[in-house]
Amino acid sequence: MGKTFRRLVVVGLVALAWIWLQSHPIHLDPEELWTKVREALSPFTERLPVHAPIAPEPSVGNGGVVSSESHPPADGSGGPSGESEVRLSGATSLRLGLSADEASALLGSPTWRGASPQGEDWWVYEKGGRLYAVLAFRDGVLVDAFSTSPNWTLGKYRAGQKFPDDTVPQTIEVRLDAGAKAQFSQERLKEGIVLLPGGGRGELVRVYVDRFRENLVVAVRLSDVRHVLRARAFPVEFSYVGSLPPWLDEEVPPEAEEQSARTGERLMHRLINDFRADLGLRTLTWDAAVARVALGHSQDMATHHFFAHVSPTTGLDVAGRMKAAGIPFRVVGENLATGFADVLEAHVGLLNSEGHRKNLLGADFTRDGVGIVNPYVTVVFYRPL
């Protein structure tokens, strides 16, 4: 009885479909149909726009630069190799994809929390008054791990050691799910930012070096490729099937963008002081009034779409802005940056530029203030009268 009923249902549906087609004829050109199928199935390649990192009038020093080559060395040849986990001191290891609870079980609670420019949750760890690590979580999952600690090892890369490779790949291809892939160009070496393939699917390694100290590694970073693509910090060709993935252009809510800016200001101040301490200089004291001057200039640049030390809207440089704010000074300096993925990379870019490095290591400066209106970063250094 059951089989007979099912057969009657199928016959009825076929009859209804035949009747509908009689009144709604469909004319299909087989060649046209096959063309559309091929278009739907073939990957589409798009060169994503990149926020080129810039800083006004940088003077490039004579430090050695890691060179790039067109073809990466074969596996086992001793060339750059990626890893899928960060090894901490002892037997502890940290890998992408961990939940916030799992990461907390390994590292403990963060010193403080903030937000990244891409809208992720940043967990900031400090030890001994210095930056130790920054972890980024998206939807409660670890997508990025950055550390300046010599106790963190990423493959053969570790802060405090010389970069071990003479050459690095010129292009890095990373495959994602659903037939998508990203091919990045190695174009950030002069800024001390080396991009390498990770050991896991959809992972990238970034190694940050100080070119003025013979390519000394200052930080290591393991990232999910989606995290890097959202930042638009590297030239990339992105191939995908169908439509562009929605996660690529997710907008950051205004409240998260505001939190990200305040997080970046605090982190930049910490990075500057750690850098100065590493080179035997006294650290700088945060100055809230000067931070407001810096923030005002970043807001001016964002509102009026310019990038320069002298504002075309007011005609003032940093000295003029300090005087207008009623802040007396003996000496004052200013660093600007934009187009970097975040302040973690902006700091590396600035310390690898001779002119900006002089401000970072200025022995006459005793105070600083940072003001960020994404993507503009302004740092003001000064010594009061």
CSV table of C-alpha atoms in Angstrom, one decimal:
chain,number,residue,atom,x,y,z
A,1,MET,CA,0.0,0.0,0.0
A,2,GLY,CA,2.8,2.4,0.9
A,3,LYS,CA,4.8,1.8,-2.3
A,4,THR,CA,1.6,2.2,-4.5
A,5,PHE,CA,0.8,5.5,-2.8
A,6,ARG,CA,4.4,6.9,-3.3
A,7,ARG,CA,4.2,5.9,-7.0
A,8,LEU,CA,0.9,7.8,-7.4
A,9,VAL,CA,2.4,10.9,-5.7
A,10,VAL,CA,5.4,10.8,-8.1
A,11,VAL,CA,3.2,10.3,-11.2
A,12,GLY,CA,1.0,13.2,-10.0
A,13,LEU,CA,4.0,15.5,-9.5
A,14,VAL,CA,5.4,14.7,-13.0
A,15,ALA,CA,2.0,15.4,-14.5
A,16,LEU,CA,1.8,18.8,-12.8
A,17,ALA,CA,5.3,19.7,-14.0
A,18,TRP,CA,4.4,18.7,-17.6
A,19,ILE,CA,1.2,20.8,-17.5
A,20,TRP,CA,3.2,23.8,-16.1
A,21,LEU,CA,5.9,23.5,-18.8
A,22,GLN,CA,3.2,23.6,-21.5
A,23,SER,CA,2.2,27.1,-20.4
A,24,HIS,CA,5.7,28.3,-19.5
A,25,PRO,CA,8.0,27.0,-22.2
A,26,ILE,CA,11.8,27.2,-21.5
A,27,HIS,CA,14.2,27.6,-24.4
A,28,LEU,CA,17.7,26.6,-23.4
A,29,ASP,CA,20.7,27.0,-25.7
A,30,PRO,CA,23.1,24.1,-24.7
A,31,GLU,CA,26.2,26.1,-25.5
A,32,GLU,CA,25.0,29.1,-23.5
A,33,LEU,CA,24.0,26.8,-20.6
A,34,TRP,CA,27.5,25.3,-20.5
A,35,THR,CA,29.1,28.7,-20.6
A,36,LYS,CA,27.1,29.8,-17.6
A,37,VAL,CA,28.0,26.6,-15.7
A,38,ARG,CA,31.7,27.1,-16.4
A,39,GLU,CA,31.5,30.7,-15.2
A,40,ALA,CA,29.8,29.6,-12.0
A,41,LEU,CA,32.4,26.9,-11.3
A,42,SER,CA,35.6,28.6,-12.4
A,43,PRO,CA,37.4,30.8,-9.7
A,44,PHE,CA,37.4,34.5,-10.0
A,45,THR,CA,40.6,36.4,-9.2
A,46,GLU,CA,40.5,39.9,-7.8
A,47,ARG,CA,43.4,42.1,-6.7
A,48,LEU,CA,42.2,43.5,-3.4
A,49,PRO,CA,42.9,47.1,-2.6
A,50,VAL,CA,45.8,47.5,-0.1
A,51,HIS,CA,46.2,50.3,2.4
A,52,ALA,CA,49.9,51.2,1.6
A,53,PRO,CA,51.8,51.9,4.8
A,54,ILE,CA,53.3,55.4,4.6
A,55,ALA,CA,55.0,57.9,6.9
A,56,PRO,CA,55.9,61.4,5.7
A,57,GLU,CA,59.5,62.0,4.5
A,58,PRO,CA,61.1,58.8,5.9
A,59,SER,CA,64.9,58.6,5.6
A,60,VAL,CA,65.9,55.0,4.9
A,61,GLY,CA,69.0,53.9,6.8
A,62,ASN,CA,71.9,51.7,5.5
A,63,GLY,CA,71.0,48.6,7.6
A,64,GLY,CA,71.0,45.3,5.8
A,65,VAL,CA,67.8,44.2,4.1
A,66,VAL,CA,66.6,40.7,3.8
A,67,SER,CA,66.2,40.1,0.0
A,68,SER,CA,63.4,38.2,-1.7
A,69,GLU,CA,63.5,35.6,-4.5
A,70,SER,CA,60.9,34.5,-7.0
A,71,HIS,CA,60.8,30.9,-6.0
A,72,PRO,CA,60.8,29.8,-2.4
A,73,PRO,CA,63.3,27.1,-1.4
A,74,ALA,CA,62.0,23.5,-1.6
A,75,ASP,CA,61.1,21.8,1.7
A,76,GLY,CA,64.0,20.7,3.7
A,77,SER,CA,66.4,23.1,1.9
A,78,GLY,CA,67.0,25.2,4.9
A,79,GLY,CA,64.9,28.1,3.6
A,80,PRO,CA,62.0,29.9,5.4
A,81,SER,CA,59.6,27.4,7.0
A,82,GLY,CA,56.3,28.1,8.6
A,83,GLU,CA,54.8,26.6,11.8
A,84,SER,CA,51.3,26.0,12.9
A,85,GLU,CA,51.9,26.7,16.6
A,86,VAL,CA,53.8,29.0,18.9
A,87,ARG,CA,56.0,27.2,21.4
A,88,LEU,CA,56.3,28.8,24.8
A,89,SER,CA,58.9,28.1,27.4
A,90,GLY,CA,58.6,24.5,28.5
A,91,ALA,CA,56.3,22.1,26.7
A,92,THR,CA,53.4,24.6,26.3
A,93,SER,CA,52.3,25.4,22.8
A,94,LEU,CA,49.7,27.8,21.4
A,95,ARG,CA,47.8,27.2,18.2
A,96,LEU,CA,45.2,29.0,16.2
A,97,GLY,CA,41.6,27.9,16.6
A,98,LEU,CA,41.8,27.6,20.4
A,99,SER,CA,38.8,28.9,22.3
A,100,ALA,CA,39.3,31.8,24.7
A,101,ASP,CA,38.9,29.4,27.6
A,102,GLU,CA,41.6,27.2,26.2
A,103,ALA,CA,44.0,30.1,25.7
A,104,SER,CA,43.3,31.4,29.2
A,105,ALA,CA,44.1,28.0,30.6
A,106,LEU,CA,47.5,28.1,28.9
A,107,LEU,CA,48.4,31.8,29.6
A,108,GLY,CA,46.1,32.9,32.4
A,109,SER,CA,44.0,36.0,32.3
A,110,PRO,CA,45.3,38.9,30.2
A,111,THR,CA,46.7,42.0,31.8
A,112,TRP,CA,44.1,44.1,30.0
A,113,ARG,CA,41.7,43.8,27.0
A,114,GLY,CA,41.0,45.9,24.0
A,115,ALA,CA,40.0,45.7,20.4
A,116,SER,CA,41.9,45.4,17.1
A,117,PRO,CA,41.3,47.7,14.0
A,118,GLN,CA,39.6,44.7,12.4
A,119,GLY,CA,37.1,44.5,15.3
A,120,GLU,CA,38.6,41.5,17.0
A,121,ASP,CA,39.0,41.1,20.8
A,122,TRP,CA,42.6,41.8,21.8
A,123,TRP,CA,44.0,40.2,24.9
A,124,VAL,CA,47.1,42.0,26.0
A,125,TYR,CA,49.6,40.3,28.3
A,126,GLU,CA,52.4,42.2,30.1
A,127,LYS,CA,55.2,40.8,32.2
A,128,GLY,CA,57.7,42.8,34.2
A,129,GLY,CA,56.3,46.1,33.0
A,130,ARG,CA,56.9,45.1,29.3
A,131,LEU,CA,54.6,43.8,26.5
A,132,TYR,CA,54.6,40.0,26.4
A,133,ALA,CA,51.9,39.0,23.9
A,134,VAL,CA,48.8,40.1,22.1
A,135,LEU,CA,46.1,37.5,21.2
A,136,ALA,CA,43.2,38.3,18.9
A,137,PHE,CA,39.9,36.5,19.1
A,138,ARG,CA,37.1,36.5,16.6
A,139,ASP,CA,33.8,35.0,17.8
A,140,GLY,CA,35.7,33.5,20.7
A,141,VAL,CA,38.3,31.7,18.5
A,142,LEU,CA,42.0,32.6,18.4
A,143,VAL,CA,42.9,34.0,15.0
A,144,ASP,CA,46.2,35.9,15.7
A,145,ALA,CA,49.0,35.6,18.2
A,146,PHE,CA,51.8,38.2,18.5
A,147,SER,CA,54.7,38.2,20.9
A,148,THR,CA,57.9,40.1,21.6
A,149,SER,CA,59.1,37.6,24.2
A,150,PRO,CA,62.2,35.5,23.6
A,151,ASN,CA,60.4,32.7,25.3
A,152,TRP,CA,58.0,32.4,22.3
A,153,THR,CA,59.4,30.3,19.4
A,154,LEU,CA,57.7,30.2,16.0
A,155,GLY,CA,59.5,27.5,14.1
A,156,LYS,CA,63.1,28.8,14.0
A,157,TYR,CA,62.1,32.4,14.6
A,158,ARG,CA,62.4,34.0,18.0
A,159,ALA,CA,62.6,37.5,19.3
A,160,GLY,CA,66.1,38.5,20.4
A,161,GLN,CA,67.8,36.4,17.7
A,162,LYS,CA,69.1,37.4,14.2
A,163,PHE,CA,66.7,36.5,11.3
A,164,PRO,CA,68.2,33.2,10.1
A,165,ASP,CA,67.4,33.4,6.4
A,166,ASP,CA,69.3,35.3,3.6
A,167,THR,CA,66.3,35.1,1.2
A,168,VAL,CA,62.5,34.8,1.6
A,169,PRO,CA,59.8,33.9,-1.0
A,170,GLN,CA,58.7,36.8,-3.2
A,171,THR,CA,55.1,35.5,-3.2
A,172,ILE,CA,53.2,33.4,-0.6
A,173,GLU,CA,50.2,31.4,-1.6
A,174,VAL,CA,47.7,30.3,1.0
A,175,ARG,CA,44.6,28.1,0.3
A,176,LEU,CA,41.4,28.6,2.1
A,177,ASP,CA,38.2,26.5,2.1
A,178,ALA,CA,35.7,26.2,-0.8
A,179,GLY,CA,38.3,26.6,-3.5
A,180,ALA,CA,39.5,30.1,-2.4
A,181,LYS,CA,43.2,31.0,-2.3
A,182,ALA,CA,45.2,34.2,-1.6
A,183,GLN,CA,48.6,35.0,-3.2
A,184,PHE,CA,50.5,37.7,-1.3
A,185,SER,CA,53.4,39.8,-2.5
A,186,GLN,CA,56.5,40.2,-0.3
A,187,GLU,CA,56.6,44.0,-0.4
A,188,ARG,CA,57.2,45.0,3.2
A,189,LEU,CA,60.8,44.0,3.8
A,190,LYS,CA,62.2,47.6,4.0
A,191,GLU,CA,59.8,48.1,6.9
A,192,GLY,CA,61.2,45.1,8.7
A,193,ILE,CA,58.0,43.0,8.1
A,194,VAL,CA,58.7,39.5,6.6
A,195,LEU,CA,55.7,37.4,5.5
A,196,LEU,CA,56.0,33.6,5.4
A,197,PRO,CA,53.7,30.6,4.9
A,198,GLY,CA,52.3,29.0,8.0
A,199,GLY,CA,52.4,25.3,8.7
A,200,GLY,CA,48.6,24.8,8.8
A,201,ARG,CA,46.0,25.4,6.2
A,202,GLY,CA,45.0,29.1,5.9
A,203,GLU,CA,47.8,30.3,8.2
A,204,LEU,CA,50.6,32.9,7.8
A,205,VAL,CA,53.7,33.8,9.8
A,206,ARG,CA,55.0,37.3,10.2
A,207,VAL,CA,58.5,38.0,11.5
A,208,TYR,CA,59.4,41.5,12.5
A,209,VAL,CA,63.0,42.6,12.3
A,210,ASP,CA,65.1,45.6,13.3
A,211,ARG,CA,67.2,46.4,10.1
A,212,PHE,CA,69.4,48.8,12.1
A,213,ARG,CA,70.5,45.9,14.3
A,214,GLU,CA,71.4,43.5,11.6
A,215,ASN,CA,67.9,42.1,11.2
A,216,LEU,CA,67.4,41.3,14.8
A,217,VAL,CA,64.0,39.7,15.3
A,218,VAL,CA,61.9,41.9,17.6
A,219,ALA,CA,58.6,40.0,17.4
A,220,VAL,CA,56.9,36.9,15.8
A,221,ARG,CA,53.3,36.5,14.8
A,222,LEU,CA,51.1,33.6,13.7
A,223,SER,CA,47.8,34.6,11.9
A,224,ASP,CA,44.8,33.2,10.3
A,225,VAL,CA,44.8,34.3,6.6
A,226,ARG,CA,41.4,35.9,7.0
A,227,HIS,CA,42.8,38.1,9.7
A,228,VAL,CA,45.5,39.3,7.3
A,229,LEU,CA,43.2,39.8,4.4
A,230,ARG,CA,40.8,41.9,6.4
A,231,ALA,CA,43.7,44.3,7.3
A,232,ARG,CA,44.6,44.9,3.6
A,233,ALA,CA,48.2,45.3,4.7
A,234,PHE,CA,49.8,43.3,1.9
A,235,PRO,CA,49.3,43.3,-1.9
A,236,VAL,CA,47.3,40.2,-2.6
A,237,GLU,CA,45.4,38.5,-5.4
A,238,PHE,CA,42.4,36.6,-4.0
A,239,SER,CA,40.8,33.8,-6.1
A,240,TYR,CA,37.4,32.5,-5.2
A,241,VAL,CA,34.4,30.6,-6.6
A,242,GLY,CA,31.1,32.4,-6.8
A,243,SER,CA,30.7,35.7,-4.9
A,244,LEU,CA,33.3,37.5,-2.7
A,245,PRO,CA,33.1,36.0,0.8
A,246,PRO,CA,31.1,38.3,3.1
A,247,TRP,CA,33.6,38.1,5.9
A,248,LEU,CA,36.2,40.0,3.8
A,249,ASP,CA,34.4,43.3,4.0
A,250,GLU,CA,32.7,43.1,7.4
A,251,GLU,CA,32.3,46.6,8.8
A,252,VAL,CA,33.7,47.4,12.2
A,253,PRO,CA,30.9,48.9,14.4
A,254,PRO,CA,31.7,52.6,15.5
A,255,GLU,CA,32.0,51.6,19.1
A,256,ALA,CA,34.5,48.9,18.3
A,257,GLU,CA,36.5,51.3,16.2
A,258,GLU,CA,36.6,53.8,19.0
A,259,GLN,CA,37.8,51.1,21.4
A,260,SER,CA,40.4,50.0,18.9
A,261,ALA,CA,41.8,53.5,18.7
A,262,ARG,CA,42.2,53.8,22.5
A,263,THR,CA,43.7,50.3,22.6
A,264,GLY,CA,46.2,51.2,19.9
A,265,GLU,CA,47.3,54.4,21.7
A,266,ARG,CA,48.0,52.4,24.9
A,267,LEU,CA,49.9,49.7,23.0
A,268,MET,CA,52.0,52.2,21.0
A,269,HIS,CA,53.1,53.9,24.2
A,270,ARG,CA,54.1,50.5,25.6
A,271,LEU,CA,56.0,49.5,22.4
A,272,ILE,CA,57.9,52.8,22.3
A,273,ASN,CA,59.0,52.4,25.9
A,274,ASP,CA,60.0,48.8,25.5
A,275,PHE,CA,62.1,49.8,22.4
A,276,ARG,CA,63.8,52.6,24.3
A,277,ALA,CA,64.5,50.3,27.3
A,278,ASP,CA,66.1,47.7,25.0
A,279,LEU,CA,68.6,50.3,23.8
A,280,GLY,CA,69.4,51.6,27.3
A,281,LEU,CA,67.3,54.8,27.2
A,282,ARG,CA,64.9,56.1,29.9
A,283,THR,CA,61.3,55.4,29.2
A,284,LEU,CA,58.8,58.2,28.5
A,285,THR,CA,55.9,59.3,30.7
A,286,TRP,CA,52.4,59.4,29.2
A,287,ASP,CA,51.1,63.0,28.9
A,288,ALA,CA,47.3,63.2,28.6
A,289,ALA,CA,47.4,66.8,27.3
A,290,VAL,CA,49.9,66.0,24.6
A,291,ALA,CA,47.9,62.9,23.7
A,292,ARG,CA,44.9,65.2,23.0
A,293,VAL,CA,47.2,67.3,20.7
A,294,ALA,CA,48.1,64.1,18.9
A,295,LEU,CA,44.5,63.0,18.7
A,296,GLY,CA,43.4,66.4,17.3
A,297,HIS,CA,45.9,66.1,14.5
A,298,SER,CA,44.8,62.5,13.6
A,299,GLN,CA,41.2,63.8,13.6
A,300,ASP,CA,42.2,66.7,11.4
A,301,MET,CA,43.8,64.3,8.9
A,302,ALA,CA,40.9,61.9,8.9
A,303,THR,CA,38.3,64.7,8.5
A,304,HIS,CA,40.1,66.7,5.8
A,305,HIS,CA,41.8,63.8,4.0
A,306,PHE,CA,45.4,64.7,4.1
A,307,PHE,CA,48.5,63.2,5.6
A,308,ALA,CA,51.3,65.6,6.6
A,309,HIS,CA,52.9,67.2,9.6
A,310,VAL,CA,51.7,70.6,8.6
A,311,SER,CA,47.9,70.9,8.6
A,312,PRO,CA,46.5,72.6,5.5
A,313,THR,CA,43.4,73.5,7.5
A,314,THR,CA,45.3,75.4,10.3
A,315,GLY,CA,48.7,75.9,8.8
A,316,LEU,CA,50.3,74.6,12.1
A,317,ASP,CA,53.0,72.0,12.6
A,318,VAL,CA,53.5,70.1,15.8
A,319,ALA,CA,55.2,73.0,17.5
A,320,GLY,CA,52.4,75.3,16.6
A,321,ARG,CA,49.8,72.8,17.8
A,322,MET,CA,51.6,72.5,21.1
A,323,LYS,CA,51.7,76.3,21.6
A,324,ALA,CA,48.1,76.6,20.6
A,325,ALA,CA,47.3,74.0,23.4
A,326,GLY,CA,49.2,76.0,25.9
A,327,ILE,CA,51.9,73.4,26.5
A,328,PRO,CA,55.4,74.9,26.9
A,329,PHE,CA,58.2,72.7,25.7
A,330,ARG,CA,62.0,72.7,25.3
A,331,VAL,CA,62.0,70.2,22.4
A,332,VAL,CA,59.2,68.5,20.5
A,333,GLY,CA,59.0,65.9,17.8
A,334,GLU,CA,56.3,64.0,15.9
A,335,ASN,CA,55.9,60.7,14.1
A,336,LEU,CA,53.0,59.9,11.8
A,337,ALA,CA,51.9,56.6,10.3
A,338,THR,CA,49.0,55.2,8.3
A,339,GLY,CA,48.1,52.2,6.2
A,340,PHE,CA,49.5,49.6,8.6
A,341,ALA,CA,47.5,46.6,9.8
A,342,ASP,CA,47.7,47.9,13.4
A,343,VAL,CA,50.0,49.7,15.7
A,344,LEU,CA,52.0,46.4,16.2
A,345,GLU,CA,53.1,46.8,12.6
A,346,ALA,CA,53.2,50.6,12.5
A,347,HIS,CA,55.8,50.6,15.3
A,348,VAL,CA,58.0,48.2,13.4
A,349,GLY,CA,57.7,50.3,10.3
A,350,LEU,CA,58.7,53.5,12.2
A,351,LEU,CA,61.7,52.0,14.0
A,352,ASN,CA,63.0,50.9,10.6
A,353,SER,CA,62.9,54.4,9.2
A,354,GLU,CA,65.9,56.5,10.1
A,355,GLY,CA,64.1,59.8,10.7
A,356,HIS,CA,61.3,58.3,12.7
A,357,ARG,CA,63.8,56.1,14.7
A,358,LYS,CA,65.6,59.3,15.8
A,359,ASN,CA,62.4,60.5,17.4
A,360,LEU,CA,61.7,57.1,19.0
A,361,LEU,CA,65.1,57.1,20.6
A,362,GLY,CA,65.4,60.8,21.2
A,363,ALA,CA,67.5,61.2,24.4
A,364,ASP,CA,66.1,64.7,25.0
A,365,PHE,CA,62.5,63.5,25.2
A,366,THR,CA,60.9,62.7,28.5
A,367,ARG,CA,57.1,62.5,27.7
A,368,ASP,CA,54.9,61.3,24.9
A,369,GLY,CA,51.3,61.2,23.8
A,370,VAL,CA,49.6,59.1,21.1
A,371,GLY,CA,46.4,59.9,19.3
A,372,ILE,CA,44.7,57.6,16.8
A,373,VAL,CA,41.7,58.0,14.5
A,374,ASN,CA,41.9,54.9,12.3
A,375,PRO,CA,43.9,54.6,10.2
A,376,TYR,CA,45.9,57.7,11.2
A,377,VAL,CA,48.5,57.4,14.0
A,378,THR,CA,50.1,60.5,15.6
A,379,VAL,CA,52.9,60.3,18.2
A,380,VAL,CA,54.1,63.5,19.9
A,381,PHE,CA,57.4,63.4,21.8
A,382,TYR,CA,58.5,66.3,24.0
A,383,ARG,CA,60.4,67.7,26.9
A,384,PRO,CA,58.7,70.3,29.0
A,385,LEU,CA,60.3,73.6,30.0
